[in-house]
Amino acid sequence: MENPKTPPSLSAKIADAIRTAIVDGRLLVGDRLPSESELADNHGVSRATVREALKRLAAQSLIRTERGAFGGAFINHLSYAEARAQQVTTSTLLLGMNAISFQVACEARYALERSCTSLAAERRTDALLATMRSEIDSQSTRDLSDEAFCASDVAFHRALVDCAGNEVLSYHLAGSVEAMQPLMNMITFTARSRAEIIDLHRAIVSGLERRDVASVDRALATLEAYTITLGQTVLKARATR
Amino acid sequence: MENPKTPPSLSAKIADAIRTAIVDGRLLVGDRLPSESELADNHGVSRATVREALKRLAAQSLIRTERGAFGGAFINHLSYAEARAQQVTTSTLLLGMNAISFQVACEARYALERSCTSLAAERRTDALLATMRSEIDSQSTRDLSDEAFCASDVAFHRALVDCAGNEVLSYHLAGSVEAMQPLMNMITFTARSRAEIIDLHRAIVSGLERRDVASVDRALATLEAYTITLGQTVLKARATR
DNA sequence: GACGATATGAATGTCAGACAATTAAATGTC
DNA sequence: GACATTTAATTGTCTGACATTCATATCGTC
C-alpha cells in the first residue's frame, strides 16, 4: 500500500492488521471495532494514530463510523454502488496515468463488453431495452454537447451489460466502461460520427431483441473499430497542431 | 464514500476536494501538495484533520508521502500492481459480503475470461505457454494441498489472460479471477476432479498453441460447468451437515 | 403508572501545541 | 574539491482538551 522503501508508519500497520482481519473473515459485517481509546491502548499508540488508521479503512469503505453513544467503527457492508465507485476511480486513474494508447484501452473495453452479449441476448428485459432506446433518443438530440453525448453513451452501454442479469458481471463491466469516459471525452463527435454510432446502437438493441448474438457481436466489433478510428483522428490532429 | 445520512466530516470533505482535483487532472502525477500546515491554514482546520484527509487518499494510493525536508505528499503514479491489488481487495470483499451465489460469481468470471481467448490465441507467446505448462505440472504434483492447487490454478489463468497482450485487459481480468479465489478455496478437490481440471487446462494450452479459438472457448465452457457442479456439491454437503 | 423533559455517559470529531525522526540543502572545514 | 556538520523543513506521533452526537437512564409532573 505504501512505498516499500520507507518503513510503514504505525497507522499503516494498524490499518493493515484490521484490514487483514476483515478480508480473512475474522471480523464480520456489522461487527463493531473497539473504541478508538481502546484500540489506542491495545496497540500502545495514541488516539490520533488510531484515527488515521481508521480513516484509511474508511476510505476503502471497509468500515463506517457512527457518532454518539454506542457509536463507533463498524465493519461496513460493501454495496455494489460503493464497490463500483471505487473500481471506477481506480481504473480511471490507471488509464489516465499510464500513457496507455487509446487503441489498447479500447480493445480491452470492447473485448470485455462482448463477454456479456450471449447472456444479454438470452436474458434482456423489456425495461432495459426501453432504457437503451431512450438513450438512443437522447443521443439523437440536436445541439447536444459532446460531454452529454458521452454520458448517454455510457448509460447505453451500462444498460447493455445489465441485460446479462448478472450483478457481478455488471460490476466488472461498469468499471471497464466508465473508466473509458475521460478518454472518450477527448473526442469531438461530429454529426456524421454521431449518426454512425447511433446506427450501431440501434443495431445492438435490435439484435438483443431478436436474441441474435452474432449481430450484436458484429455491431460491437464495428463500433470498436470505428471508435479507434475516431481516436486516431484526434491523436493525429493533436500531433500536428 | 461515507454514509450519506451523516454529514461528511471535515477530513472527508478535504479528501474529496483533493481527490476531485486529481481525477480531473488539475493535479498531475509527481505534483507536490502543500505541506500539512499550509493545507491546514488554507482550509481553516487543524493539522490533525488534514492528516486524516491525507491518510484517506494514501489508502487509495492517490498520494504518497515522503518525510524530511522537501518531503511532503506527492500525487502518486498508480502502477498496474497497485491498481490490481486494490481492485482485488474490493472485488473479494464484494463477493464475500453480498451472499452471491457461487453460480453467479462463476458465470461472471468465465464470461469475462472468455473475452480474452480470441486475442490470446492470436498473440500467445512461447514464454507464456511455458508458464501455463509449468503450472499444469505443479497441479499434477501428488500431496498438493487444496490451497496450493487453487493458487496454481489462479496463476494458470493469469497467464492465460496475459496471452492477450493487453495490459488493461489483464488488469480487469486479474481482478475478476483473483477475487474468486476465496470462494474456490471452499472447494475440496479430489484426485478425480483435479485430473478433470488438469485435462481441461491441457486442452486450453493446446488450443492456444494451435490458435484454435473455438477449442479454447469450449474448454473454458466445460471448465465453467464443471466448476459450478463442484461448487454445488460443496453447498449441498454444507446444507446437510 | 404514564409520559415528556432533562441529565448522563460514551463515543467520535476537532483543535492546539509539543516533540521526535527524517532528509535535502546549506554551511563549514580541511 | 571532498567530506563532515549544521540547519531548516516536513512528516510522524503524543498529549490533553473541548465540541458534538446520541442512546439510555433519570426525574418531575400529571
Coordinates of C-alpha atoms (C1' of nucleotides) in Angstrom, one line a residue:
Chain A
M1 CA 0.0 0.0 0.0
E2 CA 2.8 2.4 0.8
N3 CA 6.3 2.9 -0.6
P4 CA 8.2 -0.2 0.4
K5 CA 11.4 1.7 0.8
T6 CA 10.2 3.7 3.8
P7 CA 9.2 1.6 6.8
P8 CA 5.4 1.6 7.1
S9 CA 4.0 4.1 9.6
L10 CA 2.2 2.9 12.7
S11 CA -1.1 4.0 11.4
A12 CA -0.5 2.0 8.2
K13 CA 0.4 -1.1 10.2
I14 CA -2.7 -0.9 12.4
A15 CA -4.8 -0.4 9.3
D16 CA -3.3 -3.4 7.7
A17 CA -3.9 -5.5 10.7
I18 CA -7.5 -4.6 10.8
R19 CA -7.9 -4.9 7.0
T20 CA -6.5 -8.4 7.1
A21 CA -8.9 -9.4 9.8
I22 CA -11.8 -8.2 7.7
V23 CA -10.7 -9.8 4.5
D24 CA -9.9 -13.1 6.3
G25 CA -13.4 -13.1 7.8
R26 CA -12.3 -12.8 11.4
L27 CA -14.4 -9.6 11.5
L28 CA -17.8 -9.9 10.0
V29 CA -20.2 -7.3 8.6
G30 CA -21.8 -5.3 11.3
D31 CA -19.2 -6.1 13.9
R32 CA -18.1 -3.2 16.0
L33 CA -14.5 -2.4 16.5
P34 CA -13.3 -1.4 20.0
S35 CA -13.5 2.3 20.6
E36 CA -10.6 4.5 19.4
S37 CA -9.3 4.8 23.0
E38 CA -9.4 1.0 23.5
L39 CA -7.6 0.4 20.2
A40 CA -5.1 3.0 21.1
D41 CA -4.4 1.2 24.4
N42 CA -4.3 -2.2 22.8
H43 CA -1.8 -1.2 20.2
G44 CA 0.1 1.1 22.5
V45 CA -0.3 4.2 20.4
S46 CA -2.1 7.5 20.7
R47 CA -5.7 8.0 19.7
A48 CA -4.6 10.3 16.8
T49 CA -2.7 7.4 15.3
V50 CA -5.6 5.0 15.6
R51 CA -7.8 7.6 14.0
E52 CA -5.5 7.9 11.0
A53 CA -5.6 4.1 10.6
L54 CA -9.4 4.1 10.8
K55 CA -9.6 6.8 8.1
R56 CA -7.6 4.7 5.8
L57 CA -10.1 1.8 6.2
A58 CA -13.0 4.2 5.8
A59 CA -11.5 5.4 2.5
Q60 CA -11.8 1.8 1.2
S61 CA -15.3 1.6 2.5
L62 CA -14.2 -1.2 4.8
I63 CA -15.6 0.4 7.9
R64 CA -18.2 3.0 8.6
T65 CA -18.2 5.2 11.8
E66 CA -21.2 6.4 13.8
R67 CA -21.1 9.1 16.4
G68 CA -22.9 9.2 19.8
A69 CA -23.4 6.6 22.5
F70 CA -22.9 3.1 21.2
G71 CA -21.4 4.5 18.1
G72 CA -18.0 3.5 16.9
A73 CA -16.5 1.9 13.9
F74 CA -18.5 -0.9 12.2
I75 CA -17.5 -3.3 9.5
N76 CA -19.2 -1.9 6.5
H77 CA -21.4 -3.8 4.2
L78 CA -19.8 -3.2 0.8
S79 CA -22.6 -2.4 -1.6
Y80 CA -22.4 -2.8 -5.4
A81 CA -22.6 1.0 -5.7
E82 CA -19.7 1.6 -3.4
A83 CA -17.6 -1.1 -4.9
R84 CA -18.3 0.2 -8.4
A85 CA -17.4 3.8 -7.4
Q86 CA -14.1 2.6 -6.1
Q87 CA -13.3 0.4 -9.1
V88 CA -14.2 3.3 -11.4
T89 CA -11.9 5.7 -9.6
T90 CA -9.0 3.2 -9.6
S91 CA -9.5 2.2 -13.3
T92 CA -9.9 5.8 -14.4
L93 CA -6.7 6.8 -12.7
L94 CA -4.9 3.8 -14.1
L95 CA -5.8 4.7 -17.6
G96 CA -5.1 8.4 -17.1
M97 CA -1.6 7.9 -15.5
N98 CA 0.0 5.2 -17.6
A99 CA 0.3 6.6 -21.1
I100 CA -1.9 3.9 -22.4
S101 CA -2.7 4.1 -26.0
F102 CA -6.3 4.8 -26.9
Q103 CA -6.3 1.7 -29.0
V104 CA -5.2 -0.7 -26.2
A105 CA -7.8 0.8 -23.8
C106 CA -10.5 0.5 -26.5
E107 CA -9.5 -3.0 -27.4
A108 CA -9.7 -4.1 -23.7
R109 CA -13.0 -2.4 -23.2
Y110 CA -14.8 -3.9 -26.2
A111 CA -13.3 -7.3 -25.6
L112 CA -14.7 -7.2 -22.1
E113 CA -18.0 -5.9 -23.2
R114 CA -18.5 -8.6 -25.8
S115 CA -18.3 -11.1 -22.9
C116 CA -21.9 -10.2 -21.9
T117 CA -23.6 -10.4 -25.3
S118 CA -24.5 -14.1 -25.1
L119 CA -26.1 -13.8 -21.7
A120 CA -27.6 -10.4 -22.6
A121 CA -29.4 -11.7 -25.6
E122 CA -30.8 -14.6 -23.6
R123 CA -32.0 -12.5 -20.6
R124 CA -32.6 -9.0 -21.8
T125 CA -35.8 -7.4 -20.4
D126 CA -38.2 -5.0 -22.0
A127 CA -37.4 -2.4 -19.3
L128 CA -33.7 -2.5 -20.2
L129 CA -34.4 -2.4 -23.9
A130 CA -36.5 0.6 -23.3
T131 CA -33.7 2.3 -21.4
M132 CA -31.4 1.7 -24.3
R133 CA -33.9 3.1 -26.8
S134 CA -34.4 6.1 -24.6
E135 CA -30.6 6.8 -24.5
I136 CA -30.5 6.5 -28.3
D137 CA -33.2 9.2 -28.4
S138 CA -31.1 11.4 -26.2
Q139 CA -28.1 10.8 -28.4
S140 CA -30.1 12.0 -31.4
T141 CA -30.9 15.3 -29.7
R142 CA -29.7 18.3 -31.7
D143 CA -27.2 20.7 -30.1
L144 CA -26.2 18.0 -27.6
S145 CA -22.8 18.7 -26.1
D146 CA -20.0 16.1 -26.6
E147 CA -19.9 15.5 -22.8
A148 CA -23.7 14.8 -22.7
F149 CA -23.4 12.5 -25.7
C150 CA -20.6 10.6 -24.0
A151 CA -22.6 10.4 -20.8
S152 CA -25.6 9.0 -22.6
D153 CA -23.3 6.6 -24.4
V154 CA -22.0 5.3 -21.1
A155 CA -25.6 4.9 -19.9
F156 CA -26.5 3.0 -23.0
H157 CA -23.6 0.5 -22.5
R158 CA -24.4 0.1 -18.9
A159 CA -27.9 -0.9 -19.8
L160 CA -26.4 -3.3 -22.3
V161 CA -24.2 -5.1 -19.7
D162 CA -27.1 -5.1 -17.2
C163 CA -29.1 -7.1 -19.7
A164 CA -26.9 -10.1 -18.8
G165 CA -28.7 -10.2 -15.5
N166 CA -25.6 -10.9 -13.5
E167 CA -24.7 -8.3 -10.9
V168 CA -21.1 -9.4 -10.6
L169 CA -20.6 -9.1 -14.3
S170 CA -22.3 -5.7 -14.4
Y171 CA -19.9 -4.6 -11.6
H172 CA -16.8 -5.5 -13.5
L173 CA -18.0 -4.3 -16.9
A174 CA -19.3 -1.0 -15.5
G175 CA -15.8 -0.3 -14.2
S176 CA -14.3 -1.0 -17.6
V177 CA -16.8 1.1 -19.5
E178 CA -16.9 4.1 -17.2
A179 CA -13.2 4.3 -16.8
M180 CA -13.0 5.0 -20.6
Q181 CA -15.2 8.1 -20.3
P182 CA -12.4 10.6 -19.8
L183 CA -10.7 9.2 -22.8
M184 CA -13.9 9.3 -24.8
N185 CA -14.4 12.9 -23.8
M186 CA -11.3 13.9 -25.7
I187 CA -13.1 13.0 -28.9
T188 CA -15.2 15.6 -30.7
F189 CA -18.2 13.9 -32.2
T190 CA -19.3 15.3 -35.5
A191 CA -22.9 15.0 -36.6
R192 CA -21.6 12.4 -39.1
S193 CA -19.9 10.3 -36.5
R194 CA -22.8 10.5 -34.1
A195 CA -25.1 9.2 -36.8
E196 CA -22.8 6.3 -37.3
I197 CA -22.6 5.5 -33.6
I198 CA -26.4 5.8 -33.2
D199 CA -26.9 3.4 -36.1
L200 CA -24.7 0.8 -34.4
H201 CA -26.6 1.3 -31.1
R202 CA -29.8 0.7 -32.9
A203 CA -28.3 -2.5 -34.4
I204 CA -27.3 -3.6 -30.9
V205 CA -30.8 -3.1 -29.5
S206 CA -32.4 -4.8 -32.5
G207 CA -30.0 -7.7 -32.2
L208 CA -30.8 -8.1 -28.5
E209 CA -34.5 -8.0 -29.2
R210 CA -34.2 -10.8 -31.8
R211 CA -31.8 -12.6 -29.5
D212 CA -29.3 -12.6 -32.3
V213 CA -26.0 -12.8 -30.5
A214 CA -23.9 -12.7 -33.7
S215 CA -25.4 -9.5 -34.9
V216 CA -24.8 -7.8 -31.5
D217 CA -21.2 -9.0 -31.6
R218 CA -20.8 -7.7 -35.2
A219 CA -22.2 -4.3 -34.2
L220 CA -19.9 -4.1 -31.2
A221 CA -16.9 -5.0 -33.3
T222 CA -17.8 -2.3 -35.8
L223 CA -18.3 0.1 -33.0
E224 CA -14.9 -0.8 -31.6
A225 CA -13.2 -0.3 -35.0
Y226 CA -15.0 3.0 -35.6
T227 CA -14.1 4.3 -32.1
I228 CA -10.5 3.5 -32.6
T229 CA -10.5 5.3 -35.9
L230 CA -12.1 8.4 -34.3
G231 CA -9.4 8.2 -31.5
Q232 CA -6.6 8.1 -34.1
T233 CA -8.0 11.1 -35.9
V234 CA -7.9 13.1 -32.7
L235 CA -4.4 12.0 -31.9
K236 CA -3.2 12.9 -35.4
A237 CA -4.8 16.4 -35.1
R238 CA -3.0 16.8 -31.8
A239 CA 0.3 15.8 -33.2
T240 CA 0.2 18.3 -36.0
R241 CA -1.1 21.3 -34.1
Chain B
M1 CA -17.8 7.4 0.2
E2 CA -19.4 7.8 3.6
N3 CA -22.9 7.2 4.9
P4 CA -25.0 9.9 3.2
K5 CA -27.2 10.3 6.3
T6 CA -24.5 11.7 8.5
P7 CA -23.0 15.0 7.3
P8 CA -19.5 14.3 5.9
S9 CA -16.7 15.1 8.3
L10 CA -14.2 17.9 7.6
S11 CA -11.5 15.4 6.8
A12 CA -13.8 13.6 4.3
K13 CA -14.6 16.9 2.6
I14 CA -11.0 17.9 2.3
A15 CA -10.1 14.5 1.0
D16 CA -12.9 14.7 -1.6
A17 CA -11.7 18.1 -2.7
I18 CA -8.2 16.9 -3.4
R19 CA -9.4 13.6 -4.9
T20 CA -11.5 15.5 -7.4
A21 CA -8.6 17.7 -8.3
I22 CA -6.5 14.6 -9.0
V23 CA -9.2 12.8 -11.0
D24 CA -9.9 15.9 -13.0
G25 CA -6.3 16.3 -13.9
R26 CA -5.8 19.6 -12.1
L27 CA -3.1 17.8 -10.1
L28 CA -0.7 15.8 -12.1
V29 CA 1.5 12.8 -11.3
G30 CA 4.5 14.0 -9.3
D31 CA 3.0 17.2 -8.2
R32 CA 3.6 18.1 -4.6
L33 CA 0.7 19.1 -2.3
P34 CA 1.2 22.0 0.1
S35 CA 2.6 20.9 3.4
E36 CA 0.2 19.7 6.1
S37 CA 0.5 23.0 7.9
E38 CA -0.3 25.0 4.8
L39 CA -3.2 22.8 3.9
A40 CA -4.5 23.3 7.5
D41 CA -4.3 27.1 7.2
N42 CA -5.8 27.1 3.7
H43 CA -8.8 25.1 4.8
G44 CA -9.0 26.6 8.2
V45 CA -8.7 23.4 10.1
S46 CA -6.1 21.7 12.3
R47 CA -3.2 19.7 11.1
A48 CA -4.7 16.5 12.6
T49 CA -7.8 16.9 10.4
V50 CA -5.6 17.5 7.3
R51 CA -3.6 14.4 8.2
E52 CA -6.8 12.3 8.4
A53 CA -7.7 13.5 4.9
L54 CA -4.3 12.7 3.5
K55 CA -4.4 9.2 5.0
R56 CA -7.7 8.6 3.2
L57 CA -6.0 9.5 -0.1
A58 CA -3.0 7.4 0.7
A59 CA -5.2 4.4 1.3
Q60 CA -6.4 4.7 -2.3
S61 CA -2.8 5.1 -3.5
L62 CA -3.7 8.5 -4.8
I63 CA -0.8 10.1 -2.9
R64 CA 2.4 9.0 -1.4
T65 CA 4.2 10.8 1.4
E66 CA 7.9 11.4 2.0
R67 CA 9.4 12.6 5.1
G68 CA 12.2 15.1 5.6
A69 CA 13.0 18.5 4.1
F70 CA 11.3 19.0 0.8
G71 CA 9.3 15.9 1.5
G72 CA 5.5 16.0 1.6
A73 CA 2.6 14.5 -0.2
F74 CA 3.0 13.8 -3.9
I75 CA 0.5 12.7 -6.4
N76 CA 1.3 9.0 -6.8
H77 CA 1.8 7.2 -10.1
L78 CA -0.7 4.4 -9.9
S79 CA 1.1 1.3 -11.1
Y80 CA -0.7 -1.7 -12.5
A81 CA 0.3 -3.7 -9.4
E82 CA -1.2 -1.2 -7.0
A83 CA -4.3 -0.8 -9.1
R84 CA -4.8 -4.6 -9.3
A85 CA -4.2 -5.0 -5.6
Q86 CA -6.9 -2.5 -4.8
Q87 CA -9.3 -4.0 -7.3
V88 CA -8.8 -7.5 -5.9
T89 CA -9.4 -6.3 -2.4
T90 CA -12.6 -4.5 -3.4
S91 CA -13.9 -7.4 -5.6
T92 CA -13.0 -10.0 -3.0
L93 CA -15.0 -8.1 -0.3
L94 CA -17.9 -7.6 -2.7
L95 CA -18.1 -11.3 -3.3
G96 CA -17.7 -12.2 0.3
M97 CA -20.2 -9.8 1.7
N98 CA -23.2 -10.0 -0.6
A99 CA -24.4 -13.5 -0.4
I100 CA -23.6 -14.0 -4.0
S101 CA -24.3 -17.5 -5.3
F102 CA -21.3 -19.4 -6.4
Q103 CA -23.0 -19.9 -9.7
V104 CA -23.5 -16.2 -10.4
A105 CA -19.9 -15.4 -9.5
C106 CA -18.6 -18.3 -11.6
E107 CA -20.8 -17.3 -14.6
A108 CA -19.4 -13.8 -14.4
R109 CA -15.8 -14.9 -14.1
Y110 CA -15.8 -17.3 -17.0
A111 CA -17.9 -14.9 -19.2
L112 CA -15.2 -12.3 -18.6
E113 CA -12.3 -14.7 -19.1
R114 CA -13.7 -15.9 -22.5
S115 CA -13.3 -12.3 -23.7
C116 CA -9.6 -12.8 -24.0
T117 CA -9.5 -16.0 -25.9
S118 CA -9.5 -14.5 -29.4
L119 CA -6.7 -12.1 -28.7
A120 CA -4.8 -14.7 -26.7
A121 CA -4.9 -17.2 -29.5
E122 CA -3.6 -14.6 -31.8
R123 CA -0.8 -13.2 -29.6
R124 CA 0.2 -16.0 -27.2
T125 CA 4.0 -16.3 -26.7
D126 CA 6.1 -19.3 -26.1
A127 CA 7.1 -17.9 -22.7
L128 CA 3.5 -17.7 -21.5
L129 CA 2.6 -21.1 -22.9
A130 CA 5.6 -22.5 -21.0
T131 CA 4.3 -20.8 -17.8
M132 CA 1.0 -22.4 -18.3
R133 CA 2.5 -25.8 -18.8
S134 CA 4.6 -25.4 -15.8
E135 CA 1.6 -24.6 -13.7
I136 CA -0.1 -27.7 -15.0
D137 CA 2.9 -29.7 -13.8
S138 CA 2.5 -28.1 -10.4
Q139 CA -1.1 -29.0 -10.3
S140 CA -0.2 -32.6 -11.1
T141 CA 2.0 -32.9 -8.0
R142 CA 0.9 -35.5 -5.6
D143 CA 0.0 -34.5 -2.0
L144 CA -0.6 -30.9 -3.1
S145 CA -2.8 -29.0 -0.7
D146 CA -6.1 -27.6 -1.9
E147 CA -4.9 -24.1 -1.3
A148 CA -1.7 -24.7 -3.4
F149 CA -3.8 -26.2 -6.1
C150 CA -6.0 -23.1 -6.2
A151 CA -3.1 -20.8 -6.2
S152 CA -1.6 -22.6 -9.2
D153 CA -5.0 -22.5 -10.8
V154 CA -5.0 -18.7 -10.4
A155 CA -1.5 -18.4 -11.8
F156 CA -2.5 -20.6 -14.8
H157 CA -5.5 -18.4 -15.6
R158 CA -3.5 -15.2 -15.1
A159 CA -1.0 -16.4 -17.7
L160 CA -4.0 -17.2 -20.0
V161 CA -5.3 -13.6 -19.8
D162 CA -1.8 -12.2 -20.2
C163 CA -1.6 -14.1 -23.5
A164 CA -3.9 -11.4 -24.9
G165 CA -1.0 -9.0 -24.7
N166 CA -3.2 -6.2 -23.4
E167 CA -2.3 -4.8 -20.0
V168 CA -5.6 -3.1 -19.5
L169 CA -7.4 -6.3 -20.2
S170 CA -5.1 -8.3 -17.9
Y171 CA -5.7 -5.8 -15.1
H172 CA -9.5 -6.2 -15.3
L173 CA -9.4 -9.9 -15.7
A174 CA -6.9 -10.5 -13.0
G175 CA -9.3 -8.7 -10.6
S176 CA -12.1 -11.0 -11.7
V177 CA -10.1 -14.2 -11.4
E178 CA -8.3 -13.5 -8.2
A179 CA -11.4 -12.3 -6.4
M180 CA -12.8 -15.8 -6.9
Q181 CA -10.0 -17.5 -5.0
P182 CA -11.6 -17.4 -1.6
L183 CA -14.7 -19.0 -3.0
M184 CA -12.7 -21.6 -4.8
N185 CA -10.8 -22.3 -1.6
M186 CA -14.0 -23.6 -0.1
I187 CA -14.0 -26.5 -2.6
T188 CA -12.1 -29.7 -1.7
F189 CA -10.5 -31.0 -4.9
T190 CA -10.5 -34.8 -5.1
A191 CA -7.9 -36.6 -7.2
R192 CA -10.7 -37.2 -9.6
S193 CA -11.7 -33.6 -10.0
R194 CA -8.1 -32.4 -10.2
A195 CA -7.5 -34.8 -13.1
E196 CA -10.5 -33.4 -14.9
I197 CA -9.4 -29.8 -14.4
I198 CA -5.9 -30.5 -15.5
D199 CA -7.2 -32.2 -18.7
L200 CA -9.1 -29.0 -19.5
H201 CA -6.1 -26.9 -18.8
R202 CA -4.1 -29.0 -21.2
A203 CA -6.8 -28.5 -23.8
I204 CA -6.6 -24.8 -23.3
V205 CA -2.9 -24.7 -23.8
S206 CA -3.1 -26.9 -26.8
G207 CA -5.8 -24.8 -28.3
L208 CA -3.8 -21.6 -27.8
E209 CA -0.8 -23.3 -29.4
R210 CA -2.8 -24.2 -32.5
R211 CA -4.5 -20.8 -32.4
D212 CA -7.8 -22.7 -32.3
V213 CA -10.1 -20.2 -30.5
A214 CA -13.1 -22.4 -30.7
S215 CA -11.5 -25.2 -28.8
V216 CA -10.2 -22.9 -26.1
D217 CA -13.7 -21.5 -25.7
R218 CA -15.1 -25.0 -25.5
A219 CA -12.6 -26.0 -22.8
L220 CA -13.4 -22.9 -20.8
A221 CA -17.1 -23.5 -21.1
T222 CA -16.6 -27.1 -19.9
L223 CA -14.4 -25.8 -17.0
E224 CA -17.1 -23.4 -16.0
A225 CA -19.8 -26.0 -16.0
Y226 CA -17.6 -28.4 -14.1
T227 CA -16.6 -25.8 -11.5
I228 CA -20.2 -24.9 -10.9
T229 CA -21.0 -28.6 -10.4
L230 CA -18.2 -28.8 -7.8
G231 CA -19.5 -25.7 -6.1
Q232 CA -23.0 -27.1 -5.9
T233 CA -21.7 -30.3 -4.4
V234 CA -20.0 -28.4 -1.6
L235 CA -23.1 -26.3 -0.9
K236 CA -25.2 -29.5 -0.7
A237 CA -22.8 -31.1 1.7
R238 CA -22.9 -27.9 3.8
A239 CA -26.6 -27.8 3.8
T240 CA -27.0 -31.4 5.2
R241 CA -24.2 -31.3 7.7
Chain C
dG1 C1' -48.4 4.4 36.4
dA2 C1' -47.6 7.1 32.1
dC3 C1' -45.2 10.4 29.7
dG4 C1' -42.4 14.2 28.4
dA5 C1' -38.3 16.9 29.6
dT6 C1' -33.7 16.6 31.2
dA7 C1' -29.3 14.7 32.7
dT8 C1' -25.8 11.4 31.9
dG9 C1' -22.2 8.9 29.8
dA10 C1' -19.8 7.0 26.0
dA11 C1' -18.3 7.7 21.7
dT12 C1' -16.5 10.2 17.6
dG13 C1' -14.9 14.9 15.6
dT14 C1' -11.8 18.6 16.1
dC15 C1' -8.3 21.5 18.0
dA16 C1' -3.8 23.4 19.8
dG17 C1' 0.7 22.7 20.9
dA18 C1' 4.6 19.9 21.6
dC19 C1' 8.4 16.7 20.4
dA20 C1' 10.8 13.0 17.7
dA21 C1' 12.5 11.4 13.3
dT22 C1' 13.9 12.2 8.7
dT23 C1' 16.0 14.2 4.9
dA24 C1' 17.9 17.6 1.5
dA25 C1' 20.4 21.5 1.2
dA26 C1' 23.4 25.0 3.1
dT27 C1' 27.5 25.7 5.5
dG28 C1' 31.9 25.0 7.3
dT29 C1' 36.5 22.6 7.4
dC30 C1' 40.4 20.5 5.6
Chain D
dG1 C1' 37.3 19.8 -4.4
dA2 C1' 35.8 16.3 -1.0
dC3 C1' 33.9 15.5 3.2
dA4 C1' 31.7 16.4 7.7
dT5 C1' 28.4 19.3 10.2
dT6 C1' 24.6 22.2 10.9
dT7 C1' 20.2 23.8 9.6
dA8 C1' 15.6 24.1 8.3
dA9 C1' 11.5 22.0 6.5
dT10 C1' 8.4 18.3 6.8
dT11 C1' 6.1 14.2 8.3
dG12 C1' 5.1 11.0 12.3
dT13 C1' 3.5 10.7 16.9
dC14 C1' 1.8 12.1 21.5
dT15 C1' -0.9 14.6 25.0
dG16 C1' -4.8 16.7 26.7
dA17 C1' -8.6 19.3 25.9
dC18 C1' -13.2 20.6 24.2
dA19 C1' -17.3 20.1 21.0
dT20 C1' -20.8 17.2 19.2
dT21 C1' -23.8 13.5 18.8
dC22 C1' -27.0 10.2 20.5
dA23 C1' -29.0 6.1 23.2
dT24 C1' -30.2 5.4 27.6
dA25 C1' -31.4 6.5 32.3
dT26 C1' -33.4 9.6 35.4
dC27 C1' -36.5 12.8 37.1
dG28 C1' -40.7 15.5 37.6
dT29 C1' -45.3 16.3 36.6
dC30 C1' -49.8 14.9 35.8

